[in-house]
Short mmCIF file of C-alpha atoms and ligand atoms in Angstrom, two decimals:
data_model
loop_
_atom_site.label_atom_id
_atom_site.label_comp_id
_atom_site.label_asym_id
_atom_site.label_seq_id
_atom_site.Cartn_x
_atom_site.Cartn_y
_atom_site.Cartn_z
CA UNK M 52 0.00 0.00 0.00
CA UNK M 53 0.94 3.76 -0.99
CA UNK M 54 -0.15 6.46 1.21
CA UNK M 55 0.70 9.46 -1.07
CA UNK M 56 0.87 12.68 -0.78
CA UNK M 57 1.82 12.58 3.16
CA UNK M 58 2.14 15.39 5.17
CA UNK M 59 4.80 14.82 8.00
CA UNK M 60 5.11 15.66 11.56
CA UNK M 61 8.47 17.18 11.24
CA UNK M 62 7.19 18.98 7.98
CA UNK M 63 7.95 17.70 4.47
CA UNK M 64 5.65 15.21 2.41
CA UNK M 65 6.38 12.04 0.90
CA UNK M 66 4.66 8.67 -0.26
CA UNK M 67 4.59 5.80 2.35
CA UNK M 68 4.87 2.75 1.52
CA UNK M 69 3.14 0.16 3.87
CA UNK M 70 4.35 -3.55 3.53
CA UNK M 71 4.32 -6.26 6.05
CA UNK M 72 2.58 -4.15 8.84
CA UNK M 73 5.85 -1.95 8.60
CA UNK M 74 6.50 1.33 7.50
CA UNK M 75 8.64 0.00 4.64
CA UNK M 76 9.92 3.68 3.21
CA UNK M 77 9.32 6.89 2.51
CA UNK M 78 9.79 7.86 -0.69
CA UNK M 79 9.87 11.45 -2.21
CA UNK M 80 6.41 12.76 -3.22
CA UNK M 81 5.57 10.72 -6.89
CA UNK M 82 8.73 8.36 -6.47
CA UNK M 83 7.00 5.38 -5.04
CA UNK M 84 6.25 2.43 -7.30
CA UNK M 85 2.28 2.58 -8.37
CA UNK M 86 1.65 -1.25 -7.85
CA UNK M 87 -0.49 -1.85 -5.24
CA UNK M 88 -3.25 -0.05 -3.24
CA UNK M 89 -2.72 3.83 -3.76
CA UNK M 90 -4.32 6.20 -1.10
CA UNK M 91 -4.09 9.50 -1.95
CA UNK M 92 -4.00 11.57 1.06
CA UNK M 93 -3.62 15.03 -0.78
CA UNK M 94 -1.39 16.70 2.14
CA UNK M 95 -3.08 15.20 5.18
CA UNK M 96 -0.81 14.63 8.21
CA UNK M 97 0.28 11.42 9.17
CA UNK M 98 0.57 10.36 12.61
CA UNK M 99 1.99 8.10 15.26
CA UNK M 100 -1.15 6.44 16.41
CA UNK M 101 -2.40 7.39 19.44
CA UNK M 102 -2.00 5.35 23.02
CA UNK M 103 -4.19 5.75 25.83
CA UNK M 104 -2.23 4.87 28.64
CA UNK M 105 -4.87 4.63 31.66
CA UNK M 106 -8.30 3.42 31.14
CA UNK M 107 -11.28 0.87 33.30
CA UNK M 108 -12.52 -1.17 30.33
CA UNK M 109 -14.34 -2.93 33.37
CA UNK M 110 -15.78 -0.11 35.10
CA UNK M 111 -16.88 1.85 31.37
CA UNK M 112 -20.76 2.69 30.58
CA UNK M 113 -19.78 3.13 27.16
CA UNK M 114 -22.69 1.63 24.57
CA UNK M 115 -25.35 1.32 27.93
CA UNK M 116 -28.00 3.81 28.51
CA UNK M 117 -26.29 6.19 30.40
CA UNK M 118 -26.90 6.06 34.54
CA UNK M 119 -27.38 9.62 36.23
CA UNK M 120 -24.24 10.15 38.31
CA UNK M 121 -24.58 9.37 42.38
CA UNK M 122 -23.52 12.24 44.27
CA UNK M 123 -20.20 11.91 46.67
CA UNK M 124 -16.69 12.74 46.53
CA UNK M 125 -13.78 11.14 47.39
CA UNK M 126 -12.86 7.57 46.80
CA UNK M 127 -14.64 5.71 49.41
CA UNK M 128 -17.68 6.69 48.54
CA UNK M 129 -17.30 6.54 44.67
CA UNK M 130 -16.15 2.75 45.73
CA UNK M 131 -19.64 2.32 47.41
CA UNK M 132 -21.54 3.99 44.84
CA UNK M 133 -19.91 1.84 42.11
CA UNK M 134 -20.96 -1.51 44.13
CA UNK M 135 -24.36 -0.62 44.03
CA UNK M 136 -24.40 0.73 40.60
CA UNK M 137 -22.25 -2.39 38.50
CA UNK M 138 -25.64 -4.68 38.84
CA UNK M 139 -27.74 -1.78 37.16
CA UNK M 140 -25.54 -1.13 34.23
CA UNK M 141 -27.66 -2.60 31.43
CA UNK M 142 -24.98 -4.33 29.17
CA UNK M 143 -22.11 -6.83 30.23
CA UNK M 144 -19.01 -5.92 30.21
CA UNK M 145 -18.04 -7.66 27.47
CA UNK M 146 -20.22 -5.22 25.19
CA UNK M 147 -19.26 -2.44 26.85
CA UNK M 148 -15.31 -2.71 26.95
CA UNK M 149 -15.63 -3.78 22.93
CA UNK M 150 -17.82 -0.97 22.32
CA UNK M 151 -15.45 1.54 24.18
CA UNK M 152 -12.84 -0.16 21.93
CA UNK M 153 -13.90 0.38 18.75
CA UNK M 154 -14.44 3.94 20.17
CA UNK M 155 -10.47 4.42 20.79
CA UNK M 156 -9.66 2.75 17.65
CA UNK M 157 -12.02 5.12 15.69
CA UNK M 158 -10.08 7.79 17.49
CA UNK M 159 -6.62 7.04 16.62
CA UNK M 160 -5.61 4.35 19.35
CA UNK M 161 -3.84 1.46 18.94
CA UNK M 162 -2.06 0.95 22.22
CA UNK M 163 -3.78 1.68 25.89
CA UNK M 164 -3.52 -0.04 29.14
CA UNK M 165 -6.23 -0.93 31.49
CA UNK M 166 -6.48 -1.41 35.09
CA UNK M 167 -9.44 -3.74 35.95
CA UNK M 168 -11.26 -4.43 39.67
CA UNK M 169 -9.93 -7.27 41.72
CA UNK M 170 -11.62 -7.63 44.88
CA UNK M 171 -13.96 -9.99 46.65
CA UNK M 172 -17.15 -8.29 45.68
CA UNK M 173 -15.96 -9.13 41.49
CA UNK M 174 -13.35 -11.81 41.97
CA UNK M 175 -11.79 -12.44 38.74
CA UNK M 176 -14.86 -12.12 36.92
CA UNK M 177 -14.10 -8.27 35.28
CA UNK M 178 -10.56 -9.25 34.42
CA UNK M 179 -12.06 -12.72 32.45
CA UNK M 180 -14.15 -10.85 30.54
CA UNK M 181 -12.09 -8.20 29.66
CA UNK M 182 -9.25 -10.55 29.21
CA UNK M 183 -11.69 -12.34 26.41
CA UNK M 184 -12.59 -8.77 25.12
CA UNK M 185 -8.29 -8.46 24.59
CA UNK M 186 -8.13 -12.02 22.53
CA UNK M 187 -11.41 -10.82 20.84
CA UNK M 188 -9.65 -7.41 19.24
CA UNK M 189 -5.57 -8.72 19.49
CA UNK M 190 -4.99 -7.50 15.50
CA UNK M 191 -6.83 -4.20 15.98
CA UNK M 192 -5.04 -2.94 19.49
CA UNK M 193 -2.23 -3.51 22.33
CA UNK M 194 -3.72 -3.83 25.64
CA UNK M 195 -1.82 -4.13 28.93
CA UNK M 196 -3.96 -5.35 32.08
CA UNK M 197 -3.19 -4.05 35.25
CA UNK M 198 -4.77 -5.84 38.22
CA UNK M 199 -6.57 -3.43 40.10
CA UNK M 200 -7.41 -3.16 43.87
CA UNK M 201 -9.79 -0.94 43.37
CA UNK M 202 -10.85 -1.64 47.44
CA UNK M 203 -7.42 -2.07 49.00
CA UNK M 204 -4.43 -4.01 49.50
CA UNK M 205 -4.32 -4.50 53.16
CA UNK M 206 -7.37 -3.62 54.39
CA UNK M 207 -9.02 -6.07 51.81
CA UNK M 208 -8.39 -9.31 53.15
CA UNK M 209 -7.14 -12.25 50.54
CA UNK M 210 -6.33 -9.23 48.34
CA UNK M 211 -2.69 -9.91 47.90
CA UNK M 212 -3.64 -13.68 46.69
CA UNK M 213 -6.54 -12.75 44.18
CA UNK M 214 -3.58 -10.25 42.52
CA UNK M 215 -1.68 -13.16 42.30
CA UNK M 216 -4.52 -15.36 41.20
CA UNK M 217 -5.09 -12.39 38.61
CA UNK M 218 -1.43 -12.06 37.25
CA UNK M 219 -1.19 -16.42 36.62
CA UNK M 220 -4.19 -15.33 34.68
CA UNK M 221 -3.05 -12.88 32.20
CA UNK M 222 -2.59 -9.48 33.60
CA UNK M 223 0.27 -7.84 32.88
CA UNK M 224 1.32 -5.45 35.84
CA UNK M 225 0.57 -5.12 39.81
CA UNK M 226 -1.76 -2.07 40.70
CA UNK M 227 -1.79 -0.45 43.71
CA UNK M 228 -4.41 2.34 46.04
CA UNK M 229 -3.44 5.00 47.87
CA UNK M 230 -0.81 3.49 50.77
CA UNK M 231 -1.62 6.03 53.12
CA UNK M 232 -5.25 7.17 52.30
CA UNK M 233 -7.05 4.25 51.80
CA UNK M 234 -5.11 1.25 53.77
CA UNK M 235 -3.34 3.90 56.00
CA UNK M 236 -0.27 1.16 55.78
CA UNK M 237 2.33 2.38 53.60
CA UNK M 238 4.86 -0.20 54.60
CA UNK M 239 2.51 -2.98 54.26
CA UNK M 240 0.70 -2.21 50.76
CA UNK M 241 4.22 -0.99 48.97
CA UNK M 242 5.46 -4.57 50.42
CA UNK M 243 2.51 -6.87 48.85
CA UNK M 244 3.03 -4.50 45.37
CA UNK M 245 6.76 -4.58 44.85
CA UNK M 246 6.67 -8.17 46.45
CA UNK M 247 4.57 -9.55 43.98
CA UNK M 248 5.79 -7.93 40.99
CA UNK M 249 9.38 -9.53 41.85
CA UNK M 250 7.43 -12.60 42.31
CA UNK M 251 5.74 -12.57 39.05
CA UNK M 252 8.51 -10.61 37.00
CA UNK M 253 6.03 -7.88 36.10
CA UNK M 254 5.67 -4.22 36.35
CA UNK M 255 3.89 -1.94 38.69
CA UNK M 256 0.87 0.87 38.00
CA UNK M 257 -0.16 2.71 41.09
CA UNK M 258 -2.99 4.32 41.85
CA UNK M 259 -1.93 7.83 44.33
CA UNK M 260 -4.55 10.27 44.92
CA UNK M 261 -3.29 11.36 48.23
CA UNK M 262 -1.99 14.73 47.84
CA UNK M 263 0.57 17.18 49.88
CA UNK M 264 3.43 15.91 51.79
CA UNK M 265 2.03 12.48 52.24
CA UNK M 266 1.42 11.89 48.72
CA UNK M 267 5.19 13.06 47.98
CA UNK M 268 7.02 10.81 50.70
CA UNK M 269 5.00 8.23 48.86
CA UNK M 270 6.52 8.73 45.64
CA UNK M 271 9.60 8.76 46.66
CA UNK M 272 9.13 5.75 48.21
CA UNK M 273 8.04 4.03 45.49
CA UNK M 274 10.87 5.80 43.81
CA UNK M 275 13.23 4.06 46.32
CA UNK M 276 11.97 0.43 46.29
CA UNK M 277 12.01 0.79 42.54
CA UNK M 278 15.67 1.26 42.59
CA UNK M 279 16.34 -1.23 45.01
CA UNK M 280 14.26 -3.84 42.82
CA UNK M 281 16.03 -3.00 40.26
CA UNK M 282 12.63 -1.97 38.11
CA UNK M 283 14.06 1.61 36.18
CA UNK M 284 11.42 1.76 33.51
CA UNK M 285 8.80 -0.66 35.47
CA UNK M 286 6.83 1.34 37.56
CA UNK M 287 4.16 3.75 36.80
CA UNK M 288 1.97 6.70 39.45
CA UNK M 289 -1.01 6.80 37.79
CA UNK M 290 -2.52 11.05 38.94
CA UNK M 291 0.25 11.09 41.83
CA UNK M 292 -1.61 14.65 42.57
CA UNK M 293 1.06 15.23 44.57
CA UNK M 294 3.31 16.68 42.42
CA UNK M 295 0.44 19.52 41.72
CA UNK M 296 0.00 20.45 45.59
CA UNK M 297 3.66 20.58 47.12
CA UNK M 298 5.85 23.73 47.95
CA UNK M 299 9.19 23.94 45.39
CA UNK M 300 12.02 22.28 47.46
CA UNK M 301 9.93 19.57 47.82
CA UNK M 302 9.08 18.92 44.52
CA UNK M 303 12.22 19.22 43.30
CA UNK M 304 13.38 16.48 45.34
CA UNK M 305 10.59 14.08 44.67
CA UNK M 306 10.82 14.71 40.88
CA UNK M 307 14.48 14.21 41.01
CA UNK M 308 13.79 10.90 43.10
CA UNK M 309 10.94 9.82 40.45
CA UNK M 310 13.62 10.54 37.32
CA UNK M 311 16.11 8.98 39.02
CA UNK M 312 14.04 5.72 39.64
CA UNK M 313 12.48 5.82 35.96
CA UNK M 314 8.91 6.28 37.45
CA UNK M 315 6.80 7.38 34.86
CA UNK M 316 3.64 9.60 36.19
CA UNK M 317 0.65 9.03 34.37
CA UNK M 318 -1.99 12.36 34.09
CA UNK M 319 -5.66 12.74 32.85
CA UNK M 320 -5.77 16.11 33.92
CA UNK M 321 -9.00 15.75 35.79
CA UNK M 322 -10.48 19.25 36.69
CA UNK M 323 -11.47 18.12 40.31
CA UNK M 324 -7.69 17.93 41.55
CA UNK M 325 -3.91 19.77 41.28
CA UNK M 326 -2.04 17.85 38.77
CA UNK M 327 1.45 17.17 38.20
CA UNK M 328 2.55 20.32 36.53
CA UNK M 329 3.96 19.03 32.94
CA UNK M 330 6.47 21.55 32.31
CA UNK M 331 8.19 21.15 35.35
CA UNK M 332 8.40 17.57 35.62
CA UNK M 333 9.44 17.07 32.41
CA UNK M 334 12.65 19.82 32.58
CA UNK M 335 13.59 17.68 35.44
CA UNK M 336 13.80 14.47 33.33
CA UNK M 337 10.45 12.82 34.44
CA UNK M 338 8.79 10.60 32.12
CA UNK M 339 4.93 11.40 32.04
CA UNK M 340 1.62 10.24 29.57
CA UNK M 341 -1.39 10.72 29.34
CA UNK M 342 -4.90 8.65 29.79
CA UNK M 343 -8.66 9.04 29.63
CA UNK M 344 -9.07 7.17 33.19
CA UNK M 345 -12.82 7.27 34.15
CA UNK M 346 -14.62 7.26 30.38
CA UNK M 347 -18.65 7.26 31.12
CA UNK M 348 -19.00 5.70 34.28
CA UNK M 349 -19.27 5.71 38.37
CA UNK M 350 -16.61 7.51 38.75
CA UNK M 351 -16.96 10.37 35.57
CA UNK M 352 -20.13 10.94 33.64
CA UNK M 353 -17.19 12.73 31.07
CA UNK M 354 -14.57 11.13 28.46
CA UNK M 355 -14.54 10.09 25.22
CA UNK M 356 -11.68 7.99 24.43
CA UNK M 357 -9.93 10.72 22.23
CA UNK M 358 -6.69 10.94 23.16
CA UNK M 359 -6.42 14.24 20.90
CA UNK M 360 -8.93 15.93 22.90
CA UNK M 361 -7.05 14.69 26.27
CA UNK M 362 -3.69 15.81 24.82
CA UNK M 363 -6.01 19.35 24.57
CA UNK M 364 -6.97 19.16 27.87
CA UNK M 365 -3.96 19.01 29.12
CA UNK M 366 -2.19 21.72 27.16
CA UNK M 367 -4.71 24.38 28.11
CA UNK M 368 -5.19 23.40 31.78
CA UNK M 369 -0.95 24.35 31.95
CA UNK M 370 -1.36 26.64 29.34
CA UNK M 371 1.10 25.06 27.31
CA UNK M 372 -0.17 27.59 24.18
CA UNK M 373 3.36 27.67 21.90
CA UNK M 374 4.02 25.20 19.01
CA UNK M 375 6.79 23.37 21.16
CA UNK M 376 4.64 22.93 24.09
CA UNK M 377 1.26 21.79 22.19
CA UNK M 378 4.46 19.03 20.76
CA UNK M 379 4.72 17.96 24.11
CA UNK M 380 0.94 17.36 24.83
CA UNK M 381 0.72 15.51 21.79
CA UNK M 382 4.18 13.12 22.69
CA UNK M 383 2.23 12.55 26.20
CA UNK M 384 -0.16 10.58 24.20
CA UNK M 385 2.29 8.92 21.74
CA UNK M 386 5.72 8.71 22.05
CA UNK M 387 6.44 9.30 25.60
CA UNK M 388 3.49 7.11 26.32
CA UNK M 389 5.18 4.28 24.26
CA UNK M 390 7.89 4.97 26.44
CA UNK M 391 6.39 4.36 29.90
CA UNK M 392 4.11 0.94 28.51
CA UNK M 393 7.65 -0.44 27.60
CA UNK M 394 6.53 -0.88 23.96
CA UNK M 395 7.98 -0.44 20.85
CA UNK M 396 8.04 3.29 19.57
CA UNK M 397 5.98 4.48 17.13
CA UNK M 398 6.99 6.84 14.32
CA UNK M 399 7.10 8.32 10.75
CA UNK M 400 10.34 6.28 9.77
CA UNK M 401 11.14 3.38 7.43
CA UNK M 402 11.13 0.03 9.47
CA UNK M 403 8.35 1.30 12.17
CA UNK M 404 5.02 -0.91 12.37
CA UNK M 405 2.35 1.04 10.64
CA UNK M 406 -0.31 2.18 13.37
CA UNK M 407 -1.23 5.39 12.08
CA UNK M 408 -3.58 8.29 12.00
CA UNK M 409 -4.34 10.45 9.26
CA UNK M 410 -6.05 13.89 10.05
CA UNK M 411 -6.28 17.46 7.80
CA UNK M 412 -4.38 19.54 9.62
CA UNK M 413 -1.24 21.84 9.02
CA UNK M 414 0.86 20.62 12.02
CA UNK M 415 1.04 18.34 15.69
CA UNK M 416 0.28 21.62 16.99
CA UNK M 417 -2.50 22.16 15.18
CA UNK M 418 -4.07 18.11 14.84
CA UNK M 419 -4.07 19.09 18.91
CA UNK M 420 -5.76 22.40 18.71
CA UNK M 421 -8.09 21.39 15.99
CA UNK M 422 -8.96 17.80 17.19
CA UNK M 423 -10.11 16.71 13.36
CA UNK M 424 -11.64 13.76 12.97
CA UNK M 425 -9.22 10.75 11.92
CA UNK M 426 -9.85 10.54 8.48
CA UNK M 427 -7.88 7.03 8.46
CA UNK M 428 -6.21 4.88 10.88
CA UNK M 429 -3.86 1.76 10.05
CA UNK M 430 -3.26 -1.15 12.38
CA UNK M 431 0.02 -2.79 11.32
CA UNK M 432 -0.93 -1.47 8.07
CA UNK M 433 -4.66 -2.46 7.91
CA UNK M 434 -7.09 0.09 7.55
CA UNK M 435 -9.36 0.45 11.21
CA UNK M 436 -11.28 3.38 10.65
CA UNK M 437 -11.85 5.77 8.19
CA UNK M 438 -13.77 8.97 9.08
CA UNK M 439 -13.76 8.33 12.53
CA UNK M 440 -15.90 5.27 11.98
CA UNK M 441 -14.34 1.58 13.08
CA UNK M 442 -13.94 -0.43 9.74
CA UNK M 443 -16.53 -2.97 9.55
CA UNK M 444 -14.24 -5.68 10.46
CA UNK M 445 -14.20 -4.03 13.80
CA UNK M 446 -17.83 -4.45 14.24
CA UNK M 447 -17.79 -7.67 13.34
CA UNK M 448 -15.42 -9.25 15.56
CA UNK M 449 -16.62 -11.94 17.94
CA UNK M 450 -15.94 -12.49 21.81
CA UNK M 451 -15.02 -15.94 22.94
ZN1 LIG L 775 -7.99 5.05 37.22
#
């Protein structure tokens, strides 16, 4: 296949050819031999395709009629809400993780990691059937599992033995909750985590809402045990709000622990909390990303699955307004992000696989202020979606 006519992030055109799911060469605009499938894309941009690097394919809404949100703040009672509200959701969650699927893939996403519920109220049951929704769409998207305890590690009794029971199943990284606000044992829950990740030989996504001081001794404990496991690159804060709510010496220290260790901090941005402040973190060598988290459910009525519109979200929440910047907010959500899942980079260059996403606009800068719809997007060189619509192979793949 020939995608002519290319407009490229770095500027320039050229003609792409697509063989073998890679990016087998660019050639100069006209160069490229006409056999095969020619897609003219008349100056479009070409993309990375997009990764959304926190979502709940479990907990989503996405597809059902939508519930009215229950009031409360604060994760305890968001926890009890959601108990109540899971056996009133009117579709499994098989159809509503595949629907929310097709969703990101429509949008430009190929890669995205998910943290799913393990506790004693759901057992293993959300992480089977999301785990069946993952074989289901393999050849249309990446999906890392991380096992979830969405109601505590030490305060949940048996909860260190369904994680395990959850990793010999098929997730793919340890999750963690707030240490210190929600099992108010920092020692103990950090212990079970990096314990069983050693065990298993897999990485670590953590949960860490608690803000202020607490929050930041937290990360740089985590930052510490990662270095003493040896896990640079591994380990993952997913809000670590924090960073967004801590006076300047001590930030500085806790980011310089976090680059040190290779923690990567994961941001959605969410407007009900300080965030780690981007600019910052990253001149001080921190690795961050970007997700969706809560997409149409308990937790947020809000989200959409367009990692575009998050990297936009982002950007003007740290009013990150020049071309470089708006850069930046876009790598959060592809190469940077590739970065921090471990998986192989993305990119515009000869030998790269070909997940990528095709939108009318000038620059990265403006794909991110514009948000256009994805006028195509390749899957190891397959076409997914055109138009922001999931090709119909999409909608016609079956769950075991
Ligand atoms: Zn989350």
């Amino acid at each position: 296949m020939i995608l002519a006519n290319a407009r490229l992030p770095e500027g320039g055109f050229a003609d792409l050819e697509i063989a073998g799911g890679l990016i087998a060469a660019l050639h100069a605009p006209g160069s490229a031999d006409p056999a095969g499938e020619r897609i003219d894309l008349a100056g479009a941009l070409v993309l990375p395709a997009l990764v959304d690097g926190h979502i709940h394919l479990d907990k989503t809404h996405w597809g059902a009629p939508r519930l009215p949100h229950v009031e409360g703040r604060g994760v305890r009672e968001r926890i009890a809400a959601e108990r109540v509200e899971r056996h009133r959701v009117a579709l499994p969650i098989e159809a509503r993780a595949a629907a929310l699927i097709r969703a990101l893939i429509a949008n430009g996403t190929t890669r995205a990691r998910s943290h799913v519920d393990i506790d004693n109220d759901v057992g293993l049951a959300n992480l089977e059937a999301v785990l069946r929704v993952r074989d289901a769409f393999r050849d249309w998207i990446d999906i890392q599992l991380v096992a979830f305890p969405q109601s505590g590690v030490t305060t949940e009794k048996g909860a260190p033995d369904l994680i395990a029971a959850a990793l010999s199943a098929g997730a793919d990284l340890v999750g963690g909750l707030d240490p210190a606000g929600f099992d108010g044992d920092v020692k103990g829950q950090l212990d079970i985590v990096f314990g069983l990740a050693e065990r298993f030989g897999k990485g670590i996504d953590i949960h860490l809402h608690d803000s202020g001081k607490t929050g930041a001794a937290e990360l740089r404990d985590i930052a510490e045990r990662t270095i003493a496991a040896g896990m640079q690159g591994r380990v993952a804060v997913s809000h670590a709000f924090a960073l967004g709510s801590i006076v300047p010496d001590v930030f500085a220290e806790t980011a310089d622990t976090l680059a040190r260790a290779e923690v990567a901090i994961m941001t959605s941005c969410p407007p009900s909390a300080p965030v780690p402040p981007v600019g910052r973190l990253r001149a001080r060598g921190v690795t961050l990303f970007a997700g969706s988290d809560n997409i149409r459910d308990c937790w947020s009525p809000y989200g959409n699955g367009d990692m575009l519109d998050r990297a936009a979200i982002i950007a003007e929440r740290h009013a990150m307004f020049t071309d470089r910047e708006l850069e930046h907010a876009f790598a959060l959500a592809t190469s940077e992000a590739d970065k921090a899942l471990g998986g192989p980079r993305r990119g515009l260059r000869a030998g790269a696989v070909a997940d990528l996403v095709v939108v009318a606009a000038a620059s990265v800068a403006d794909a991110v202020i514009d948000r256009p719809p994805r006028s195509l997007v390749l899957r190891a060189g397959r076409i997914a979606a055109e138009n922001s619509v999931a090709a119909a192979a999409l909608q016609e793949v079956a769950i075991a």
